[in-house]
Tab-separated table of C-alpha atoms in Angstrom:
chain	number	residue	atom	x	y	z
A	9	MET	CA	-0.167	0.076	0.466
A	10	PHE	CA	1.550	3.507	-1.078
A	11	GLN	CA	2.227	5.682	2.043
A	12	TYR	CA	2.918	8.825	1.980
A	13	LYS	CA	4.605	11.620	4.464
A	14	SER	CA	3.676	15.030	4.399
A	15	TRP	CA	6.854	17.245	4.447
A	16	GLY	CA	4.802	18.105	8.082
A	17	GLU	CA	4.803	15.123	8.994
A	18	SER	CA	8.898	14.630	7.962
A	19	GLN	CA	11.250	15.115	11.209
A	20	ARG	CA	14.438	14.595	10.274
A	21	ASN	CA	13.494	16.505	6.597
A	22	ARG	CA	11.593	19.377	8.156
A	23	GLY	CA	14.261	20.317	10.316
A	24	LEU	CA	17.015	20.060	7.476
A	25	ARG	CA	14.692	22.427	5.527
A	26	SER	CA	13.613	24.864	8.209
A	27	ILE	CA	17.755	24.927	9.144
A	28	ILE	CA	18.645	25.568	5.124
A	29	MET	CA	15.272	28.648	5.531
A	30	THR	CA	17.109	29.946	8.355
A	31	ILE	CA	20.211	30.094	6.972
A	32	ILE	CA	18.887	31.531	4.406
A	33	LEU	CA	16.707	33.866	5.972
A	34	SER	CA	20.168	35.321	7.658
A	35	SER	CA	21.786	35.999	5.164
A	36	GLY	CA	19.273	38.029	3.596
A	37	ARG	CA	18.704	40.092	6.816
A	38	MET	CA	23.148	40.550	6.942
A	39	PHE	CA	22.767	41.439	3.731
A	40	GLY	CA	19.773	42.710	2.732
A	41	LYS	CA	17.045	44.298	4.950
A	42	THR	CA	19.533	46.212	7.570
A	43	LYS	CA	21.975	48.172	5.346
A	44	ILE	CA	18.218	49.560	3.337
A	45	GLU	CA	16.532	49.700	6.701
A	46	ARG	CA	20.189	52.073	7.686
A	47	TYR	CA	19.683	53.626	4.271
A	48	GLU	CA	16.170	54.515	4.525
A	49	LYS	CA	17.098	55.933	7.683
A	50	LYS	CA	19.501	58.315	6.092
A	51	ARG	CA	17.146	59.127	3.375
A	52	HIS	CA	13.964	60.885	5.691
A	53	PRO	CA	15.618	61.157	8.900
A	54	ARG	CA	12.017	62.888	9.839
A	55	GLU	CA	10.535	58.507	10.078
A	56	GLU	CA	13.485	57.135	11.400
A	57	LYS	CA	11.125	58.010	14.855
A	58	ALA	CA	8.730	55.642	14.160
A	59	SER	CA	11.776	52.509	11.678
A	60	GLU	CA	13.310	52.593	15.333
A	61	ASN	CA	9.480	51.372	16.801
A	62	HIS	CA	9.454	48.642	14.156
A	63	ASP	CA	13.305	47.665	14.937
A	64	HIS	CA	12.674	48.195	18.454
A	65	ASP	CA	9.787	44.699	17.998
A	66	ASP	CA	11.457	42.678	15.041
A	67	ASP	CA	12.939	40.316	17.478
A	68	GLY	CA	15.245	38.767	15.185
A	69	SER	CA	12.913	37.076	13.233
A	70	ASP	CA	10.985	38.973	10.734
A	71	LYS	CA	8.290	38.606	12.922
A	72	SER	CA	6.976	42.049	11.354
A	73	ASP	CA	7.302	40.586	7.917
A	74	ARG	CA	4.978	37.772	9.078
A	75	GLU	CA	1.775	39.648	11.085
A	76	THR	CA	-0.156	40.216	7.821
A	77	THR	CA	-3.017	39.972	9.233
A	78	GLU	CA	-1.364	43.996	11.771
A	79	ASN	CA	0.698	44.677	8.865
A	80	GLU	CA	-2.071	44.280	6.201
A	81	GLY	CA	-5.303	45.896	8.660
A	82	GLU	CA	-3.267	49.322	8.970
A	83	LEU	CA	-4.725	51.861	7.909
A	84	LEU	CA	-2.934	54.669	5.863
A	85	ILE	CA	-5.732	57.566	7.208
A	86	GLN	CA	-8.658	57.449	10.210
A	87	ARG	CA	-12.194	56.967	8.878
A	88	ASP	CA	-14.171	59.100	9.563
A	89	ILE	CA	-16.951	56.640	7.570
A	90	ALA	CA	-16.855	53.145	5.345
A	91	ILE	CA	-19.020	51.511	3.500
A	92	ASP	CA	-20.136	47.933	3.132
A	93	ALA	CA	-20.533	45.692	0.237
A	94	TYR	CA	-23.439	44.290	2.472
A	95	GLN	CA	-24.349	47.320	5.382
A	96	GLY	CA	-24.026	49.711	3.048
A	97	ILE	CA	-22.593	53.140	4.712
A	98	ARG	CA	-21.249	52.319	8.310
A	99	ILE	CA	-19.902	55.258	10.682
A	100	PRO	CA	-18.908	55.017	14.098
A	101	SER	CA	-20.409	55.651	16.987
A	102	ASN	CA	-17.850	59.254	17.921
A	103	ARG	CA	-20.679	60.530	14.785
A	104	PRO	CA	-23.474	60.907	16.976
A	105	ASP	CA	-24.811	63.898	13.845
A	106	TYR	CA	-25.373	61.144	12.168
A	107	ASP	CA	-26.996	58.508	13.503
A	108	LEU	CA	-29.030	56.012	10.380
A	109	THR	CA	-31.060	55.242	13.207
A	110	ASN	CA	-31.811	57.502	16.443
A	111	LEU	CA	-31.762	60.821	13.944
A	112	LYS	CA	-33.779	63.387	11.707
A	113	LYS	CA	-32.254	66.310	10.433
A	114	GLU	CA	-32.159	68.981	7.408
A	115	PHE	CA	-30.116	68.765	4.943
A	116	HIS	CA	-27.428	70.908	4.384
A	117	VAL	CA	-25.432	72.049	2.511
A	118	SER	CA	-22.812	71.489	4.149
A	119	ASP	CA	-23.296	67.669	3.793
A	120	ILE	CA	-22.281	67.547	1.132
A	121	MET	CA	-18.557	68.254	1.572
A	122	TYR	CA	-18.258	66.197	4.334
A	123	PHE	CA	-19.918	62.699	2.375
A	124	ALA	CA	-17.382	64.433	-0.662
A	125	LYS	CA	-14.285	64.728	2.194
A	126	CYS	CA	-15.650	60.183	2.588
A	127	GLY	CA	-15.389	59.192	-0.158
A	128	VAL	CA	-11.764	61.154	-0.913
A	129	GLU	CA	-10.896	58.808	2.056
A	130	ALA	CA	-12.057	55.432	0.574
A	131	ILE	CA	-10.261	56.362	-3.195
A	132	ILE	CA	-6.877	57.133	-0.410
A	133	GLU	CA	-7.414	53.836	1.105
A	134	ASP	CA	-9.048	51.210	-1.090
A	135	GLU	CA	-9.866	48.351	0.121
A	136	VAL	CA	-10.459	45.925	-2.636
A	137	THR	CA	-7.425	47.699	-6.170
A	138	LYS	CA	-4.045	46.986	-3.594
A	139	CYS	CA	-5.875	43.173	-2.622
A	140	PHE	CA	-4.555	42.455	-6.946
A	141	SER	CA	-0.983	43.788	-6.663
A	142	ALA	CA	1.845	41.407	-4.891
A	143	GLU	CA	2.180	41.488	-1.136
A	144	GLU	CA	5.650	43.755	-0.404
A	145	LEU	CA	7.192	43.034	2.653
A	146	ARG	CA	7.542	46.343	4.983
A	147	THR	CA	11.651	46.226	4.574
A	148	TRP	CA	12.613	44.287	1.528
A	149	ASN	CA	15.078	41.120	2.419
A	150	PHE	CA	17.306	40.665	-0.277
A	151	LEU	CA	15.069	37.544	-0.921
A	152	THR	CA	12.363	38.952	-3.468
A	153	ARG	CA	11.937	40.932	-6.235
A	154	THR	CA	12.016	44.364	-5.974
A	155	THR	CA	11.525	47.587	-8.012
A	156	HIS	CA	12.878	49.713	-6.288
A	157	GLY	CA	15.953	49.250	-7.177
A	158	HIS	CA	17.816	48.066	-3.716
A	159	GLN	CA	20.313	46.405	-4.959
A	160	PHE	CA	21.864	49.413	-5.882
A	161	ILE	CA	22.458	50.136	-3.373
A	162	SER	CA	26.210	50.243	-2.473
A	163	VAL	CA	28.864	48.021	-4.366
A	164	ARG	CA	28.801	44.949	-1.957
A	165	LEU	CA	25.254	44.197	-2.295
A	166	THR	CA	24.758	44.665	-5.666
A	167	VAL	CA	27.255	42.023	-5.662
A	168	LEU	CA	25.621	39.686	-3.626
A	169	TRP	CA	22.611	39.915	-5.440
A	170	TRP	CA	23.742	39.296	-8.177
A	171	LEU	CA	25.992	36.074	-6.836
A	172	GLY	CA	21.747	35.018	-5.407
A	173	CYS	CA	20.251	35.808	-8.478
A	174	LEU	CA	22.828	33.205	-10.500
A	175	PHE	CA	22.374	31.209	-7.455
A	176	ARG	CA	18.355	30.792	-8.240
A	177	TYR	CA	19.235	30.365	-12.020
A	178	LEU	CA	21.350	27.296	-11.961
A	179	PHE	CA	18.223	25.886	-10.517
A	180	LEU	CA	16.279	26.465	-13.174
A	181	PRO	CA	17.243	23.717	-14.916
A	182	PHE	CA	16.664	21.763	-12.439
A	183	ARG	CA	13.244	22.811	-11.475
A	184	LEU	CA	13.193	22.860	-14.989
A	185	ILE	CA	13.393	19.102	-15.078
A	186	LEU	CA	10.796	18.176	-12.311
A	187	LEU	CA	8.736	20.107	-14.708
A	188	GLY	CA	9.493	18.623	-17.798
A	189	MET	CA	8.977	14.827	-15.574
A	190	GLY	CA	5.277	16.091	-14.434
A	191	LEU	CA	3.699	16.865	-16.557
A	192	SER	CA	4.836	14.014	-18.633
A	193	TRP	CA	3.272	11.574	-15.839
A	194	LEU	CA	0.454	13.485	-16.027
A	195	LEU	CA	-0.243	12.992	-19.736
A	196	LEU	CA	0.711	9.749	-19.647
A	197	SER	CA	-1.386	8.546	-16.682
A	198	THR	CA	-4.241	10.280	-17.892
A	199	ALA	CA	-4.391	8.718	-21.083
A	200	VAL	CA	-3.913	5.757	-19.421
A	201	ILE	CA	-6.401	5.710	-16.322
A	202	GLY	CA	-8.497	7.130	-18.620
A	203	MET	CA	-9.319	4.436	-20.787
A	204	LEU	CA	-10.333	1.853	-18.625
A	205	PRO	CA	-13.885	1.529	-16.918
A	206	ASP	CA	-15.219	3.458	-14.435
A	207	ILE	CA	-14.229	0.970	-11.455
A	208	ALA	CA	-12.313	1.231	-8.397
A	209	LEU	CA	-9.445	-0.424	-9.687
A	210	ARG	CA	-9.883	2.948	-11.880
A	211	ARG	CA	-10.779	5.916	-9.563
A	212	ARG	CA	-7.678	3.889	-6.363
A	213	LEU	CA	-4.956	3.958	-9.345
A	214	ASN	CA	-6.639	7.885	-10.601
A	215	LYS	CA	-5.947	8.994	-6.998
A	216	TYR	CA	-2.435	7.497	-6.869
A	217	ALA	CA	-1.093	8.565	-10.096
A	218	SER	CA	-2.782	12.469	-8.973
A	219	LEU	CA	-0.594	12.124	-5.723
A	220	VAL	CA	2.685	11.452	-7.161
A	221	CYS	CA	2.087	14.228	-10.183
A	222	HIS	CA	1.666	17.378	-7.920
A	223	ARG	CA	3.800	15.593	-5.217
A	224	ILE	CA	6.259	16.127	-8.761
A	225	LEU	CA	5.594	19.987	-8.925
A	226	CYS	CA	5.816	21.197	-5.598
A	227	ARG	CA	9.318	19.979	-5.817
A	228	ALA	CA	9.660	21.582	-8.971
A	229	CYS	CA	9.135	24.875	-6.982
A	230	SER	CA	11.659	24.773	-4.407
A	231	ALA	CA	8.008	23.925	-1.625
A	232	VAL	CA	7.585	23.587	2.166
A	233	VAL	CA	4.524	22.803	3.179
A	234	THR	CA	2.891	21.821	6.800
A	235	TYR	CA	-0.030	20.551	6.886
A	236	HIS	CA	-2.332	21.424	10.073
A	237	GLY	CA	-5.449	19.539	11.784
A	238	ARG	CA	-5.318	16.655	8.959
A	239	GLU	CA	-7.670	14.592	11.041
A	240	ASN	CA	-10.222	17.581	9.634
A	241	MET	CA	-9.194	16.223	5.637
A	242	VAL	CA	-12.889	16.341	3.235
A	243	LYS	CA	-13.205	12.123	2.619
A	244	ASN	CA	-16.708	13.588	0.349
A	245	GLY	CA	-18.489	16.388	0.029
A	246	ILE	CA	-17.382	20.363	-0.780
A	247	CYS	CA	-14.399	21.528	1.116
A	248	VAL	CA	-13.674	25.095	0.315
A	249	ALA	CA	-10.168	27.439	-0.033
A	250	ASN	CA	-8.849	30.963	-1.125
A	251	HIS	CA	-7.996	31.460	-3.665
A	252	THR	CA	-3.967	33.252	-4.636
A	253	SER	CA	-2.111	31.407	-7.756
A	254	PRO	CA	-3.671	28.136	-9.638
A	255	LEU	CA	-0.509	26.509	-7.569
A	256	ASP	CA	-3.034	26.692	-3.865
A	257	VAL	CA	-4.645	23.443	-6.274
A	258	ILE	CA	-1.071	21.578	-6.675
A	259	ILE	CA	-0.810	22.484	-2.642
A	260	LEU	CA	-3.126	20.924	-1.475
A	261	SER	CA	-3.319	17.486	-4.344
A	262	CYS	CA	-0.716	16.419	-3.173
A	263	ASP	CA	-2.437	15.342	0.103
A	264	ASN	CA	-5.859	14.695	-1.434
A	265	CYS	CA	-7.681	13.815	-4.212
A	266	TYR	CA	-10.278	16.326	-5.357
A	267	SER	CA	-12.463	17.188	-7.776
A	268	LEU	CA	-11.976	20.715	-9.435
A	269	VAL	CA	-14.647	22.833	-10.311
A	270	GLY	CA	-13.777	26.524	-12.038
A	271	GLN	CA	-13.383	28.818	-14.690
A	272	ARG	CA	-12.639	27.331	-18.099
A	273	HIS	CA	-9.364	28.748	-19.675
A	274	GLY	CA	-7.395	29.140	-22.367
A	275	GLY	CA	-3.331	28.070	-23.176
A	276	PHE	CA	-0.848	26.553	-21.226
A	277	LEU	CA	-2.981	26.115	-18.827
A	278	GLY	CA	-7.148	25.074	-20.650
A	279	LEU	CA	-3.964	21.614	-21.618
A	280	VAL	CA	-3.568	21.065	-18.279
A	281	MET	CA	-7.380	21.538	-17.377
A	282	LYS	CA	-8.433	19.046	-20.387
A	283	LEU	CA	-5.965	16.155	-19.154
A	284	LEU	CA	-6.882	15.741	-15.078
A	285	ALA	CA	-10.405	16.198	-17.059
A	286	ARG	CA	-9.376	12.517	-17.780
A	287	THR	CA	-9.886	10.441	-15.236
A	288	ALA	CA	-11.892	12.660	-12.476
A	289	ASP	CA	-16.015	14.513	-13.142
A	290	HIS	CA	-14.280	17.491	-12.605
A	291	ILE	CA	-16.847	20.502	-14.122
A	292	TYR	CA	-15.135	23.636	-15.365
A	293	PHE	CA	-17.696	26.043	-16.571
A	294	GLU	CA	-18.519	30.164	-18.722
A	295	ARG	CA	-18.864	32.899	-15.527
A	296	SER	CA	-20.108	34.969	-18.943
A	297	GLU	CA	-22.732	32.240	-19.466
A	298	VAL	CA	-26.343	32.516	-16.938
A	299	LYS	CA	-27.191	28.807	-18.646
A	300	ASP	CA	-23.309	27.595	-17.223
A	301	ARG	CA	-24.212	28.261	-13.715
A	302	PHE	CA	-28.207	26.149	-13.280
A	303	ILE	CA	-25.821	23.283	-14.823
A	304	VAL	CA	-23.499	23.020	-12.674
A	305	ALA	CA	-25.638	23.905	-9.165
A	306	LYS	CA	-26.691	20.421	-11.395
A	307	ARG	CA	-23.988	18.733	-11.271
A	308	LEU	CA	-22.913	19.483	-8.011
A	309	ARG	CA	-25.312	18.250	-6.617
A	310	GLU	CA	-25.488	14.809	-7.920
A	311	HIS	CA	-22.080	15.149	-7.820
A	312	VAL	CA	-21.833	15.339	-3.952
A	313	GLU	CA	-25.209	12.725	-3.465
A	314	ASP	CA	-22.243	9.774	-5.302
A	315	LYS	CA	-20.103	8.889	-2.182
A	316	ASN	CA	-17.805	7.178	-5.168
A	317	LYS	CA	-16.922	10.189	-5.710
A	318	LEU	CA	-13.982	12.297	-5.316
A	319	PRO	CA	-14.914	15.239	-3.174
A	320	ILE	CA	-14.647	18.594	-4.395
A	321	LEU	CA	-12.163	22.085	-4.837
A	322	ILE	CA	-13.471	24.996	-5.036
A	323	PHE	CA	-12.417	29.194	-4.581
A	324	PRO	CA	-15.745	30.934	-4.387
A	325	GLU	CA	-13.313	34.179	-4.496
A	326	GLY	CA	-14.158	33.155	-7.871
A	327	THR	CA	-10.141	34.793	-8.580
A	328	CYS	CA	-7.363	34.813	-7.416
A	329	ILE	CA	-6.376	37.442	-4.498
A	330	ASN	CA	-2.745	38.299	-3.218
A	331	ASN	CA	-3.215	36.265	-0.187
A	332	THR	CA	-3.458	39.287	2.364
A	333	SER	CA	-8.023	39.702	2.317
A	334	VAL	CA	-10.215	36.975	1.591
A	335	MET	CA	-13.207	38.767	0.063
A	336	MET	CA	-16.349	37.740	-0.707
A	337	PHE	CA	-17.439	33.898	-0.875
A	338	LYS	CA	-20.216	33.531	-4.270
A	339	LYS	CA	-23.004	31.800	-2.101
A	340	GLY	CA	-23.563	29.162	-5.208
A	341	SER	CA	-21.228	25.986	-3.632
A	342	PHE	CA	-23.516	26.917	-0.390
A	343	GLU	CA	-26.846	26.375	-1.820
A	344	VAL	CA	-25.654	22.840	-2.392
A	345	SER	CA	-24.856	21.254	0.884
A	346	ASP	CA	-24.868	21.894	4.428
A	347	ASP	CA	-21.632	20.859	4.987
A	348	ILE	CA	-18.541	22.677	3.813
A	349	TYR	CA	-14.719	21.606	4.538
A	350	PRO	CA	-12.872	24.631	4.692
A	351	VAL	CA	-8.829	24.928	3.831
A	352	ALA	CA	-7.008	27.577	4.669
A	353	ILE	CA	-3.949	28.363	3.039
A	354	LYS	CA	-1.512	30.879	3.514
A	355	TYR	CA	1.657	31.593	1.665
A	356	ASP	CA	5.167	32.539	3.497
A	357	LYS	CA	6.443	36.542	1.628
A	358	ARG	CA	10.358	36.866	2.178
A	359	PHE	CA	9.976	33.617	-0.205
A	360	GLY	CA	8.333	34.947	-2.840
A	361	ASP	CA	5.517	36.174	-3.936
A	362	THR	CA	3.222	33.266	-4.880
A	363	PHE	CA	-0.320	35.737	-6.185
A	364	TRP	CA	-1.153	35.565	-9.628
A	365	ASN	CA	-2.206	38.481	-11.793
A	366	SER	CA	-3.872	36.830	-14.870
A	367	SER	CA	-5.064	40.678	-15.949
A	368	LYS	CA	-0.424	41.044	-15.936
A	369	MET	CA	0.935	38.707	-16.441
A	370	GLY	CA	-0.150	34.643	-18.486
A	371	MET	CA	0.670	31.215	-16.669
A	372	VAL	CA	4.053	30.816	-18.288
A	373	GLN	CA	4.918	33.627	-17.591
A	374	HIS	CA	3.257	33.035	-13.662
A	375	ILE	CA	5.382	28.968	-13.721
A	376	PHE	CA	8.371	30.964	-14.296
A	377	ASP	CA	9.023	33.508	-11.834
A	378	LEU	CA	8.257	30.085	-8.874
A	379	LEU	CA	10.520	28.871	-10.953
A	380	THR	CA	13.136	31.598	-10.276
A	381	SER	CA	12.521	31.839	-6.503
A	382	TRP	CA	14.091	31.105	-3.434
A	383	ALA	CA	11.340	28.736	-2.416
A	384	LEU	CA	8.277	28.335	-1.685
A	385	VAL	CA	6.717	27.288	1.884
A	386	ALA	CA	3.492	27.712	2.394
A	387	GLU	CA	1.679	26.746	5.873
A	388	VAL	CA	-2.371	24.848	5.287
A	389	TRP	CA	-5.054	24.605	7.018
A	390	TYR	CA	-8.277	21.542	7.886
A	391	LEU	CA	-10.605	22.909	10.060
A	392	PRO	CA	-13.470	20.805	11.173
A	393	SER	CA	-16.471	20.691	9.171
A	394	MET	CA	-18.818	23.861	9.492
A	395	HIS	CA	-23.003	22.650	9.461
A	396	ARG	CA	-25.288	25.317	8.320
A	397	ASN	CA	-27.592	26.132	10.677
A	398	GLU	CA	-31.126	26.793	10.468
A	399	ASN	CA	-32.779	29.243	8.968
A	400	GLU	CA	-29.088	30.662	8.113
A	401	SER	CA	-29.125	31.290	4.543
A	402	ALA	CA	-26.572	31.052	2.013
A	403	VAL	CA	-25.305	33.993	1.682
A	404	ASP	CA	-24.676	34.163	5.713
A	405	PHE	CA	-23.203	30.190	5.736
A	406	ALA	CA	-20.689	31.896	3.397
A	407	ASN	CA	-19.313	34.320	5.088
A	408	ARG	CA	-19.862	32.603	8.612
A	409	VAL	CA	-17.040	30.584	6.899
A	410	LYS	CA	-15.093	32.473	4.596
A	411	LYS	CA	-14.448	34.143	8.844
A	412	GLU	CA	-13.148	31.256	9.751
A	413	ILE	CA	-10.576	30.789	7.069
A	414	ALA	CA	-9.605	34.592	8.005
A	415	ARG	CA	-8.533	34.151	11.723
A	416	GLN	CA	-6.983	30.659	10.834
A	417	GLY	CA	-5.061	31.961	7.731
A	418	GLY	CA	-4.268	35.245	9.270
A	419	LEU	CA	-5.972	37.131	6.546
A	420	VAL	CA	-7.861	40.398	5.991
A	421	ASP	CA	-11.645	39.431	6.102
A	422	LEU	CA	-13.627	41.665	3.441
A	423	SER	CA	-17.548	41.907	1.853
A	424	TRP	CA	-16.455	42.943	-0.955
A	425	ASP	CA	-16.816	40.557	-4.403
A	426	GLY	CA	-13.202	40.069	-6.289
A	427	GLN	CA	-14.506	40.808	-9.255
A	428	LEU	CA	-14.933	44.376	-9.418
A	429	LYS	CA	-10.983	43.603	-10.515
A	430	ARG	CA	-12.576	43.006	-13.874
A	431	MET	CA	-17.006	44.834	-13.492
A	432	LYS	CA	-18.280	47.916	-12.358
A	433	VAL	CA	-19.760	48.021	-9.721
A	434	LYS	CA	-23.351	47.239	-9.119
A	435	GLU	CA	-26.139	49.205	-8.896
A	436	SER	CA	-27.599	47.869	-6.247
A	437	TRP	CA	-24.806	48.550	-4.320
A	438	LYS	CA	-24.376	52.499	-5.161
A	439	THR	CA	-28.485	52.410	-4.200
A	440	LYS	CA	-28.346	51.511	-1.036
A	441	THR	CA	-25.587	53.981	-0.245
A	442	GLN	CA	-28.099	55.946	-1.310
A	443	ASP	CA	-30.837	54.869	0.660
A	444	ASP	CA	-28.654	54.932	4.247
A	445	PHE	CA	-28.669	58.601	3.393
A	446	SER	CA	-31.682	59.221	2.971
A	447	LYS	CA	-32.935	57.168	6.363
A	448	ILE	CA	-31.334	60.713	7.876
A	449	LEU	CA	-33.171	63.095	6.099
A	450	LYS	CA	-36.341	64.662	8.313
A	451	VAL	CA	-40.027	64.158	5.528
A	452	ASP	CA	-42.084	65.392	5.411
């Protein structure tokens, strides 16, 4: 019987990888981060005191870079008002003159200026747009890519940076070989297994072939993944997770075998999706086709009811987010089943950026960036299954699951739809805000 020891369980291998990771991070902090911080203090002496406060919190383990929830949750400005996708206008208690529930007032021209000010605040601190840009460290640590020219601060830093690039690209041929091996195994195994009838033997062979394929692909990225709570891993039903990159599928498929639900793609990613569809019941759809939504919902119900089929892996956000936040979960998958198995995925940004911005780069470019990074370090939490409460709507259930994933992964919980990066704001959201403002006006 084939048995796999996950990276989190293999103490010997994990210890060796931890030592290597510590050496790499220490070198980056010694030669890059410390020197850059001194350079920034000279350029901005007024900010030296604030920088020293951050340095005081750093215990030598890059703690300030890892506290994603607090750092990413910091606001550039203190808002008087906030707008929520579901709740509309939200006004804090320190503005009693604009209490939407207890006060009726006459309209004044000054009200226009107040809400115009709040609109400017929303533009300055845009919760949506910043979720679709690469996650950045507080201070460059010599390991990740940078567009600020930090590597040219001094001759020594430039030489060391070039040596680091040379070291990473020397491993590229070996990683490409592993990538080719993984894709070749995928092509061969799906071709052979796809010819077998749909019996228990085919499902068993498909599971083992899938695990081997995805583990080879993970090795190509020098992945170091730690799995937590494997006793909560889904056996049958719907598994939902936050989404950063198509790499999420590979990370999770190293530990289990899934049927996938997602948008059809072209190019290289579309080819891989077709190969996977030879041996398993994956559900692909066109988001722009309304009729596809009903077909997907029907197929999901049929899939969940069949206990012989693989568990379904769904990314309810519907798009890739930069691993700092969790955005609105689509309610479709939460209408199909009353039991959901949440999974939280968190990548360590100190070793490289895993976010795929599909509007700016293709899949091949994204793979190249991953193969030329130092490593891919991630943690995966299998959370206990969550059951839909009586009289709980699908939207409320989705928000409850999303909140739990955000809490476990140290991510910011946002209510906005991730599709806002591709489409305009819904008219219903605009109307909701206008209705809220109208409630505080006196009407004779």
